[in-house]
mmCIF file of C-alpha atoms and ligand atoms in Angstrom:
data_model
loop_
_atom_site.group_PDB
_atom_site.id
_atom_site.type_symbol
_atom_site.label_atom_id
_atom_site.label_comp_id
_atom_site.label_asym_id
_atom_site.label_seq_id
_atom_site.Cartn_x
_atom_site.Cartn_y
_atom_site.Cartn_z
ATOM 1 C CA ASP I 1 21.650 34.868 14.476
ATOM 2 C CA VAL I 2 21.681 32.268 11.757
ATOM 3 C CA ASP I 3 18.542 30.029 11.600
ATOM 4 C CA ILE I 4 19.363 26.437 10.736
ATOM 5 C CA GLY I 5 15.907 25.174 11.445
ATOM 6 C CA CYS I 6 13.713 23.596 8.873
ATOM 7 C CA HIS I 7 10.318 22.338 8.004
ATOM 8 C CA LEU I 8 10.312 18.675 7.300
ATOM 9 C CA ALA I 9 7.069 17.082 6.138
ATOM 10 C CA GLY I 10 5.052 19.557 8.230
ATOM 11 C CA LEU I 11 7.232 19.301 11.347
ATOM 12 C CA HIS I 12 9.224 22.179 12.594
ATOM 13 C CA LEU I 13 12.855 21.268 13.568
ATOM 14 C CA SER I 14 14.817 23.934 15.362
ATOM 15 C CA SER I 15 18.019 22.446 13.871
ATOM 16 C CA CYS I 16 18.144 20.633 10.537
ATOM 17 C CA ILE I 17 20.754 18.264 12.077
ATOM 18 C CA LEU I 18 19.160 15.279 13.779
ATOM 19 C CA ASN I 19 20.222 11.670 14.814
ATOM 20 C CA ALA I 20 19.826 8.753 12.436
ATOM 21 C CA SER I 21 17.958 5.699 13.726
ATOM 22 C CA GLY I 22 20.567 3.139 14.745
ATOM 23 C CA PRO I 23 23.493 4.264 16.978
ATOM 24 C CA ARG I 24 22.671 5.282 20.589
ATOM 25 C CA THR I 25 18.966 5.015 20.028
ATOM 26 C CA ASN I 26 18.120 1.703 21.686
ATOM 27 C CA THR I 27 17.435 2.710 25.360
ATOM 28 C CA GLU I 28 15.374 5.262 27.034
ATOM 29 C CA GLN I 29 18.466 6.865 28.488
ATOM 30 C CA GLN I 30 20.041 7.300 25.040
ATOM 31 C CA LEU I 31 16.862 8.759 23.529
ATOM 32 C CA LEU I 32 16.576 11.243 26.526
ATOM 33 C CA GLU I 33 20.118 12.370 25.949
ATOM 34 C CA ILE I 34 19.285 13.160 22.303
ATOM 35 C CA ALA I 35 16.250 15.026 23.500
ATOM 36 C CA ARG I 36 18.439 17.159 25.794
ATOM 37 C CA SER I 37 21.110 17.648 22.980
ATOM 38 C CA SER I 38 21.125 20.171 20.042
ATOM 39 C CA ALA I 39 19.670 17.498 17.647
ATOM 40 C CA GLY I 40 16.625 18.931 15.748
ATOM 41 C CA ALA I 41 14.573 15.751 16.475
ATOM 42 C CA VAL I 42 14.850 12.416 18.283
ATOM 43 C CA CYS I 43 14.687 9.299 16.092
ATOM 44 C CA SER I 44 14.313 5.872 17.775
ATOM 45 C CA LYS I 45 16.077 2.672 16.902
ATOM 46 C CA SER I 46 14.077 0.614 14.309
ATOM 47 C CA ALA I 47 11.529 -1.271 16.317
ATOM 48 C CA THR I 48 10.210 -4.645 15.615
ATOM 49 C CA LEU I 49 7.052 -5.901 17.274
ATOM 50 C CA GLU I 50 8.876 -7.975 19.738
ATOM 51 C CA GLU I 51 12.169 -7.227 21.550
ATOM 52 C CA ARG I 52 15.319 -8.545 19.782
ATOM 53 C CA SER I 53 18.801 -9.121 21.086
ATOM 54 C CA GLY I 54 20.176 -8.959 17.452
ATOM 55 C CA ASN I 55 23.005 -10.946 15.844
ATOM 56 C CA ASP I 56 25.992 -12.540 17.593
ATOM 57 C CA GLN I 57 29.076 -10.601 18.555
ATOM 58 C CA PRO I 58 31.367 -9.276 17.055
ATOM 59 C CA ARG I 59 28.823 -7.292 14.999
ATOM 60 C CA TYR I 60 30.378 -3.859 14.671
ATOM 61 C CA THR I 61 33.817 -2.471 13.627
ATOM 62 C CA GLU I 62 35.263 0.909 12.832
ATOM 63 C CA ILE I 63 37.515 1.958 9.928
ATOM 64 C CA GLN I 64 39.837 4.874 10.449
ATOM 65 C CA LEU I 65 40.849 7.028 7.406
ATOM 66 C CA GLY I 66 42.803 9.903 8.653
ATOM 67 C CA ASP I 67 40.758 11.544 11.461
ATOM 68 C CA ARG I 68 37.493 10.186 10.112
ATOM 69 C CA THR I 69 35.729 7.150 11.291
ATOM 70 C CA SER I 70 33.504 4.863 9.172
ATOM 71 C CA SER I 71 31.829 1.698 10.233
ATOM 72 C CA ILE I 72 30.553 -1.696 9.302
ATOM 73 C CA ASN I 73 27.806 -3.185 11.319
ATOM 74 C CA SER I 74 25.756 -6.383 11.409
ATOM 75 C CA GLU I 75 23.676 -5.586 14.504
ATOM 76 C CA GLY I 76 20.571 -7.324 13.242
ATOM 77 C CA LEU I 77 18.015 -4.961 14.668
ATOM 78 C CA PRO I 78 18.635 -5.271 18.340
ATOM 79 C CA ASN I 79 15.781 -3.250 19.963
ATOM 80 C CA LYS I 80 13.505 -3.109 22.913
ATOM 81 C CA GLY I 81 10.360 -3.843 20.899
ATOM 82 C CA PHE I 82 7.590 -1.645 19.658
ATOM 83 C CA ALA I 83 5.860 -1.064 23.071
ATOM 84 C CA ALA I 84 9.033 0.301 24.644
ATOM 85 C CA TYR I 85 9.392 3.128 22.056
ATOM 86 C CA THR I 86 5.739 4.075 22.291
ATOM 87 C CA GLU I 87 4.887 3.769 25.883
ATOM 88 C CA ALA I 88 3.347 6.790 27.523
ATOM 89 C CA SER I 89 6.123 7.268 30.183
ATOM 90 C CA LEU I 90 8.928 7.353 27.607
ATOM 91 C CA LEU I 91 6.941 9.913 25.461
ATOM 92 C CA ARG I 92 6.277 12.040 28.641
ATOM 93 C CA ARG I 93 9.968 11.904 29.684
ATOM 94 C CA LEU I 94 11.062 12.875 26.122
ATOM 95 C CA ARG I 95 8.612 15.868 26.174
ATOM 96 C CA GLU I 96 9.957 16.934 29.614
ATOM 97 C CA SER I 97 13.620 16.591 28.479
ATOM 98 C CA ALA I 98 13.268 18.166 25.007
ATOM 99 C CA GLU I 99 15.317 21.264 24.528
ATOM 100 C CA PRO I 100 13.862 23.178 22.972
ATOM 101 C CA ALA I 101 10.336 22.196 23.937
ATOM 102 C CA GLY I 102 8.392 20.584 21.190
ATOM 103 C CA LYS I 103 11.236 18.777 19.601
ATOM 104 C CA PRO I 104 9.778 16.056 17.242
ATOM 105 C CA TYR I 105 9.982 12.440 18.212
ATOM 106 C CA ILE I 106 10.264 10.054 15.177
ATOM 107 C CA LEU I 107 9.374 6.381 15.719
ATOM 108 C CA SER I 108 11.476 4.147 13.323
ATOM 109 C CA ILE I 109 9.904 0.797 12.546
ATOM 110 C CA SER I 110 11.366 -2.092 10.737
ATOM 111 C CA GLY I 111 8.909 -5.007 10.972
ATOM 112 C CA LEU I 112 10.238 -8.386 9.725
ATOM 113 C CA SER I 113 7.232 -8.507 7.336
ATOM 114 C CA LEU I 114 4.668 -6.133 5.920
ATOM 115 C CA GLN I 115 2.087 -7.686 8.354
ATOM 116 C CA GLU I 116 4.397 -6.820 11.195
ATOM 117 C CA ASN I 117 4.654 -3.236 10.171
ATOM 118 C CA LEU I 118 0.847 -3.000 9.699
ATOM 119 C CA ARG I 119 0.362 -4.531 13.203
ATOM 120 C CA MET I 120 2.606 -1.862 14.769
ATOM 121 C CA LEU I 121 0.509 0.840 12.937
ATOM 122 C CA ASP I 122 -2.623 -0.784 14.134
ATOM 123 C CA LEU I 123 -1.302 -0.657 17.752
ATOM 124 C CA LEU I 124 -0.433 3.062 17.286
ATOM 125 C CA LEU I 125 -3.863 3.876 15.910
ATOM 126 C CA GLU I 126 -5.417 2.290 19.064
ATOM 127 C CA SER I 127 -3.045 3.878 21.554
ATOM 128 C CA GLY I 128 -3.083 7.314 22.997
ATOM 129 C CA SER I 129 0.659 7.634 22.232
ATOM 130 C CA VAL I 130 0.197 8.592 18.707
ATOM 131 C CA GLU I 131 -0.804 12.174 19.538
ATOM 132 C CA HIS I 132 2.734 12.616 21.091
ATOM 133 C CA LEU I 133 4.490 11.133 18.164
ATOM 134 C CA SER I 134 5.682 13.382 15.272
ATOM 135 C CA ALA I 135 6.549 10.893 12.556
ATOM 136 C CA VAL I 136 6.788 7.204 11.596
ATOM 137 C CA GLU I 137 9.887 6.353 9.658
ATOM 138 C CA VAL I 138 9.622 3.011 7.922
ATOM 139 C CA ASN I 139 12.900 1.352 7.438
ATOM 140 C CA VAL I 140 12.902 -0.771 4.296
ATOM 141 C CA ALA I 141 16.690 -0.977 4.097
ATOM 142 C CA CYS I 142 18.195 -3.136 6.887
ATOM 143 C CA PRO I 143 20.999 -5.320 5.328
ATOM 144 C CA ASN I 144 21.504 -7.392 8.380
ATOM 145 C CA VAL I 145 18.719 -9.697 9.261
ATOM 146 C CA PRO I 146 19.581 -13.307 8.148
ATOM 147 C CA GLY I 147 17.007 -14.682 5.799
ATOM 148 C CA LYS I 148 15.421 -11.273 5.222
ATOM 149 C CA PRO I 149 16.563 -9.647 1.850
ATOM 150 C CA LEU I 150 16.245 -5.859 1.712
ATOM 151 C CA VAL I 151 12.658 -4.777 0.812
ATOM 152 C CA GLY I 152 13.880 -1.634 -0.871
ATOM 153 C CA TYR I 153 15.700 -3.755 -3.504
ATOM 154 C CA ASP I 154 12.712 -6.043 -4.205
ATOM 155 C CA PHE I 155 10.503 -3.665 -6.206
ATOM 156 C CA PRO I 156 7.318 -5.732 -6.433
ATOM 157 C CA GLN I 157 7.352 -6.241 -2.666
ATOM 158 C CA PHE I 158 8.437 -2.606 -2.018
ATOM 159 C CA GLU I 159 5.540 -1.356 -3.946
ATOM 160 C CA ALA I 160 3.090 -3.344 -2.037
ATOM 161 C CA VAL I 161 4.694 -2.161 1.182
ATOM 162 C CA LEU I 162 4.582 1.463 0.160
ATOM 163 C CA LYS I 163 0.871 1.221 -1.003
ATOM 164 C CA GLU I 164 -0.333 -0.654 2.111
ATOM 165 C CA ILE I 165 1.563 1.384 4.720
ATOM 166 C CA SER I 166 0.636 4.702 3.252
ATOM 167 C CA ALA I 167 -3.080 3.619 3.149
ATOM 168 C CA HIS I 168 -3.063 2.743 6.825
ATOM 169 C CA PRO I 169 -5.793 4.684 8.713
ATOM 170 C CA VAL I 170 -3.313 5.965 11.417
ATOM 171 C CA PHE I 171 -2.125 8.594 8.923
ATOM 172 C CA THR I 172 -5.661 9.740 7.858
ATOM 173 C CA ALA I 173 -6.838 9.726 11.574
ATOM 174 C CA ASN I 174 -3.743 11.747 12.480
ATOM 175 C CA PRO I 175 -3.023 14.242 9.676
ATOM 176 C CA THR I 176 -0.048 15.806 11.328
ATOM 177 C CA LEU I 177 1.677 12.453 11.820
ATOM 178 C CA ALA I 178 4.431 12.462 9.116
ATOM 179 C CA LEU I 179 5.339 9.399 7.230
ATOM 180 C CA GLY I 180 8.864 8.712 6.073
ATOM 181 C CA PHE I 181 10.709 5.847 4.454
ATOM 182 C CA LYS I 182 14.374 5.013 5.095
ATOM 183 C CA LEU I 183 15.794 3.888 1.778
ATOM 184 C CA PRO I 184 18.807 1.749 0.846
ATOM 185 C CA PRO I 185 21.486 3.239 -1.419
ATOM 186 C CA TYR I 186 20.740 2.838 -5.153
ATOM 187 C CA LEU I 187 23.531 2.900 -7.766
ATOM 188 C CA ASP I 188 21.988 3.401 -11.228
ATOM 189 C CA ALA I 189 19.683 5.963 -12.789
ATOM 190 C CA PRO I 190 16.975 3.505 -13.900
ATOM 191 C CA LEU I 191 16.661 2.400 -10.197
ATOM 192 C CA PHE I 192 16.113 6.006 -9.089
ATOM 193 C CA ASP I 193 13.507 6.410 -11.887
ATOM 194 C CA ALA I 194 11.683 3.194 -10.688
ATOM 195 C CA VAL I 195 11.741 4.132 -7.061
ATOM 196 C CA ALA I 196 10.670 7.742 -7.600
ATOM 197 C CA GLY I 197 7.885 6.257 -9.799
ATOM 198 C CA MET I 198 6.681 4.330 -6.841
ATOM 199 C CA LEU I 199 6.980 7.154 -4.379
ATOM 200 C CA ASN I 200 5.506 10.128 -6.325
ATOM 201 C CA PRO I 201 1.868 8.791 -6.467
ATOM 202 C CA LEU I 202 1.978 8.813 -2.649
ATOM 203 C CA ALA I 203 2.872 12.549 -2.372
ATOM 204 C CA LYS I 204 0.589 14.893 -0.378
ATOM 205 C CA SER I 205 0.114 16.937 -3.524
ATOM 206 C CA LYS I 206 -1.504 13.866 -5.072
ATOM 207 C CA GLY I 207 -3.705 13.223 -2.014
ATOM 208 C CA GLY I 208 -1.300 10.830 -0.333
ATOM 209 C CA VAL I 209 0.431 10.992 2.985
ATOM 210 C CA LEU I 210 4.131 10.456 2.160
ATOM 211 C CA GLY I 211 6.228 13.144 3.732
ATOM 212 C CA TYR I 212 9.864 12.325 3.346
ATOM 213 C CA VAL I 213 12.557 9.812 2.449
ATOM 214 C CA VAL I 214 15.985 9.184 4.033
ATOM 215 C CA CYS I 215 18.860 8.752 1.711
ATOM 216 C CA CYS I 216 20.308 6.418 2.791
ATOM 217 C CA ASN I 217 20.842 3.445 5.055
ATOM 218 C CA THR I 218 24.109 1.600 5.089
ATOM 219 C CA LEU I 219 25.639 0.069 1.932
ATOM 220 C CA GLY I 220 25.158 -3.724 2.436
ATOM 221 C CA SER I 221 27.543 -6.650 1.715
ATOM 222 C CA ALA I 222 30.598 -4.832 3.012
ATOM 223 C CA LEU I 223 33.346 -7.199 4.228
ATOM 224 C CA ALA I 224 36.227 -6.589 6.632
ATOM 225 C CA VAL I 225 38.895 -9.101 7.127
ATOM 226 C CA ASP I 226 41.617 -9.374 9.841
ATOM 227 C CA VAL I 227 44.902 -10.285 8.149
ATOM 228 C CA GLU I 228 46.417 -11.326 11.459
ATOM 229 C CA THR I 229 43.851 -13.904 12.286
ATOM 230 C CA GLU I 230 42.871 -14.506 8.661
ATOM 231 C CA THR I 231 39.236 -14.251 9.642
ATOM 232 C CA THR I 232 36.325 -11.871 9.010
ATOM 233 C CA VAL I 233 36.151 -9.075 11.431
ATOM 234 C CA LEU I 234 32.400 -9.545 12.014
ATOM 235 C CA HIS I 235 30.843 -12.865 12.929
ATOM 236 C CA PRO I 236 27.178 -12.818 11.709
ATOM 237 C CA LYS I 237 26.060 -13.444 8.120
ATOM 238 C CA GLY I 238 29.545 -14.730 6.966
ATOM 239 C CA GLY I 239 31.155 -11.498 8.154
ATOM 240 C CA PHE I 240 29.192 -9.107 5.745
ATOM 241 C CA GLY I 241 27.591 -6.016 7.069
ATOM 242 C CA GLY I 242 26.383 -2.438 6.179
ATOM 243 C CA LEU I 243 28.989 0.166 5.507
ATOM 244 C CA GLY I 244 28.419 3.704 6.925
ATOM 245 C CA GLY I 245 30.206 6.884 7.694
ATOM 246 C CA PRO I 246 32.457 9.105 5.590
ATOM 247 C CA VAL I 247 33.376 6.417 3.139
ATOM 248 C CA VAL I 248 29.786 6.466 1.908
ATOM 249 C CA ARG I 249 29.217 10.158 2.070
ATOM 250 C CA TYR I 250 29.503 10.834 -1.731
ATOM 251 C CA LEU I 251 27.255 7.931 -2.535
ATOM 252 C CA ALA I 252 24.631 9.227 -0.027
ATOM 253 C CA MET I 253 24.859 12.780 -1.522
ATOM 254 C CA GLY I 254 24.335 11.211 -4.979
ATOM 255 C CA ASN I 255 21.311 9.518 -3.771
ATOM 256 C CA VAL I 256 19.889 12.681 -2.264
ATOM 257 C CA SER I 257 20.416 14.585 -5.511
ATOM 258 C CA HIS I 258 18.991 11.851 -7.611
ATOM 259 C CA PHE I 259 15.863 11.594 -5.504
ATOM 260 C CA ARG I 260 15.512 15.412 -5.068
ATOM 261 C CA SER I 261 15.437 15.859 -8.926
ATOM 262 C CA ARG I 262 12.888 13.088 -9.351
ATOM 263 C CA LEU I 263 10.513 13.492 -6.395
ATOM 264 C CA ASP I 264 7.395 15.555 -6.084
ATOM 265 C CA GLU I 265 8.360 18.871 -4.235
ATOM 266 C CA SER I 266 6.041 17.779 -1.377
ATOM 267 C CA ILE I 267 8.205 14.808 -0.645
ATOM 268 C CA HIS I 268 11.234 15.920 1.310
ATOM 269 C CA VAL I 269 14.646 14.278 1.246
ATOM 270 C CA VAL I 270 16.744 13.795 4.348
ATOM 271 C CA GLY I 271 20.438 13.217 3.774
ATOM 272 C CA CYS I 272 22.139 10.547 5.807
ATOM 273 C CA GLY I 273 25.618 9.249 5.187
ATOM 274 C CA GLY I 274 29.069 10.397 6.314
ATOM 275 C CA VAL I 275 28.129 13.644 8.137
ATOM 276 C CA CYS I 276 30.928 14.541 10.479
ATOM 277 C CA THR I 277 31.107 18.360 10.186
ATOM 278 C CA GLY I 278 28.970 21.355 9.368
ATOM 279 C CA GLU I 279 30.568 21.367 5.902
ATOM 280 C CA ASP I 280 29.431 17.759 5.316
ATOM 281 C CA ALA I 281 25.866 18.712 6.374
ATOM 282 C CA PHE I 282 25.930 21.720 4.055
ATOM 283 C CA ALA I 283 27.171 19.593 1.199
ATOM 284 C CA HIS I 284 24.024 17.257 1.725
ATOM 285 C CA ILE I 285 21.812 20.327 1.780
ATOM 286 C CA LEU I 286 23.293 21.576 -1.487
ATOM 287 C CA CYS I 287 22.495 18.179 -3.044
ATOM 288 C CA GLY I 288 18.855 18.859 -2.063
ATOM 289 C CA ALA I 289 18.476 17.597 1.566
ATOM 290 C CA THR I 290 15.957 19.360 3.751
ATOM 291 C CA ALA I 291 17.449 17.903 6.975
ATOM 292 C CA VAL I 292 20.552 15.790 7.741
ATOM 293 C CA GLN I 293 20.899 12.816 9.932
ATOM 294 C CA VAL I 294 24.099 11.656 11.774
ATOM 295 C CA ALA I 295 24.705 7.982 12.460
ATOM 296 C CA THR I 296 28.277 6.683 12.756
ATOM 297 C CA GLN I 297 29.649 10.111 14.024
ATOM 298 C CA HIS I 298 26.936 10.095 16.675
ATOM 299 C CA ARG I 299 28.008 6.666 17.753
ATOM 300 C CA VAL I 300 31.662 7.670 17.857
ATOM 301 C CA GLU I 301 31.446 11.146 19.410
ATOM 302 C CA GLY I 302 28.123 10.977 21.404
ATOM 303 C CA PRO I 303 25.248 13.452 21.315
ATOM 304 C CA THR I 304 27.379 16.548 21.747
ATOM 305 C CA CYS I 305 28.147 16.110 18.047
ATOM 306 C CA PHE I 306 24.771 17.720 17.196
ATOM 307 C CA TYR I 307 25.819 21.099 18.887
ATOM 308 C CA ARG I 308 29.335 21.043 17.230
ATOM 309 C CA ILE I 309 27.883 20.313 13.679
ATOM 310 C CA ALA I 310 25.152 22.843 14.059
ATOM 311 C CA GLU I 311 27.706 25.506 15.103
ATOM 312 C CA GLU I 312 29.994 24.627 12.265
ATOM 313 C CA LEU I 313 27.040 24.920 9.851
ATOM 314 C CA LYS I 314 26.127 28.229 11.286
ATOM 315 C CA ASP I 315 29.660 29.559 10.883
ATOM 316 C CA LEU I 316 29.480 28.445 7.244
ATOM 317 C CA MET I 317 26.186 30.291 6.812
ATOM 318 C CA ARG I 318 27.834 33.479 8.153
ATOM 319 C CA ARG I 319 30.312 33.564 5.273
ATOM 320 C CA PRO I 320 29.924 36.782 3.374
ATOM 321 C CA ALA I 321 29.667 35.029 -0.023
ATOM 322 C CA GLY I 322 26.595 32.761 -0.275
ATOM 323 C CA GLY I 323 25.512 30.438 2.391
ATOM 324 C CA LYS I 324 21.784 30.148 1.962
ATOM 325 C CA LEU I 325 20.164 27.034 3.186
ATOM 326 C CA VAL I 326 18.515 26.077 -0.117
ATOM 327 C CA GLY I 327 17.435 22.457 0.526
ATOM 328 C CA ALA I 328 13.879 21.681 -0.258
ATOM 329 C CA SER I 329 13.365 25.041 -1.962
ATOM 330 C CA GLY I 330 14.796 23.341 -4.989
ATOM 331 C CA GLY I 331 18.462 23.921 -4.462
ATOM 332 C CA MET I 332 20.957 21.953 -6.411
ATOM 333 C CA PRO I 333 24.626 22.362 -6.720
ATOM 334 C CA LYS I 334 25.359 24.292 -9.901
ATOM 335 C CA ILE I 335 27.065 22.245 -12.564
ATOM 336 C CA ARG I 336 30.597 23.412 -13.002
HETATM 337 O O1 DOR M 401 23.087 -0.822 8.997
HETATM 338 C C1 DOR M 401 22.009 -1.038 9.549
HETATM 339 N N1 DOR M 401 22.065 -1.704 10.758
HETATM 340 N N2 DOR M 401 20.853 -0.650 9.093
HETATM 341 C C2 DOR M 401 19.706 -0.944 9.672
HETATM 342 O O2 DOR M 401 18.660 -0.650 9.144
HETATM 343 C C3 DOR M 401 19.649 -1.697 10.895
HETATM 344 C C4 DOR M 401 20.974 -1.878 11.643
HETATM 345 C C5 DOR M 401 20.951 -3.231 12.336
HETATM 346 O O3 DOR M 401 20.387 -3.296 13.420
HETATM 347 O O4 DOR M 401 21.597 -4.205 11.829
#
C-alpha cells in the first residue's frame, strides 16, 4: 500500500498529516481522541506556565466560502497550564491510546516571556516526563495576547529567544527530543532571508538542535464586522484576531516554499494553513513540507478528518502519473 509516513526531525510519523496546536487540543479527552485517530502525531495546545482562561467571548468565528470553512480567532491562549500537558498520567494514557503505538507527542509552549519559556524547559529537564515527550514546539506567533506583540516579528527579541531556547540543556540531555518553532506568516523576501539567517546557525548540521519550523500560525489583525449589529464579530482586542483556514492556504504554501529554499536541509518545514483535503496536503508537500498540520478543519470536522485526508492523499499517490512524496528530499514545484 502507499506509505504516507515521514521522518520529521528524527521522529517517525506513520502519517505525515497531524493536528496543529490550537483547535481541540486543550483537554486530556481531546488529546486522547487525536492519539486514537489517524493523525501522525499528537500536538498539545500551546502551554503557558500557569493555567489561562483566555480572552472574553465571543472570540471565534467561522467564514464560509462555498463548502470551505475558514476562521478568525482571538482565543488568547486558553490552556490548562504546563503541568497538565506534561503530567505522567496524561503521557501514560496517550501512550496507551496511541494508534499506532509509538505515535509522537509534541508539547507546544507559548510562554508570555522568554523567561517563562525557559522556566518550562527547566521543569521539563527536572521531570521524568521528558523521556515520553517527542518534541517541544515553541510558538513565537500568537497574535492574540493583549499587550504581547508577536515575538516572530520582533527580530532582535526573536534572535535572543532562538539562541537561548536552542541552548537549553534539556535538548543536549535528551538528544532525541526534537525542537521546533511555530512561525508567523511573513510577506516579503527580505524577511524570509532574515529569519532563515537566524535559524540556519541552529541547524543540526551546524552542531545545533533545531529540527523543524511550522509555516505558519494564523495571520494576525484580521477583522470581521457584523453589518446587522454594526459591531465587530469578536470582542477581544478591538475585534481583531488571527485568520486561518483555506483563505490563508496559498500564503502558508508560499511561506513553506520560501523557507524550504532558504533553510539548511536538516531543518524540516511543516506546512500549516488551509488543509482540508488530501490535495491540499499534497500541494503543501510539493512546496517543500515534510509534514502537514490541520487546524481549522480539525476544529470543524473533528479528529476523523485525519483519516479522510490521509486516504485522499493516498488515492492521489496511486495516480499512474507522478505522485511521489517529495517533501524534505528537496522537492519543489516545477516552475511553469
Ligand atoms: O491563532 C492563534 N490563536 N494562534 C495562537 O498561537 C494561539 C491561539 C490563541 O489561543 O489565541
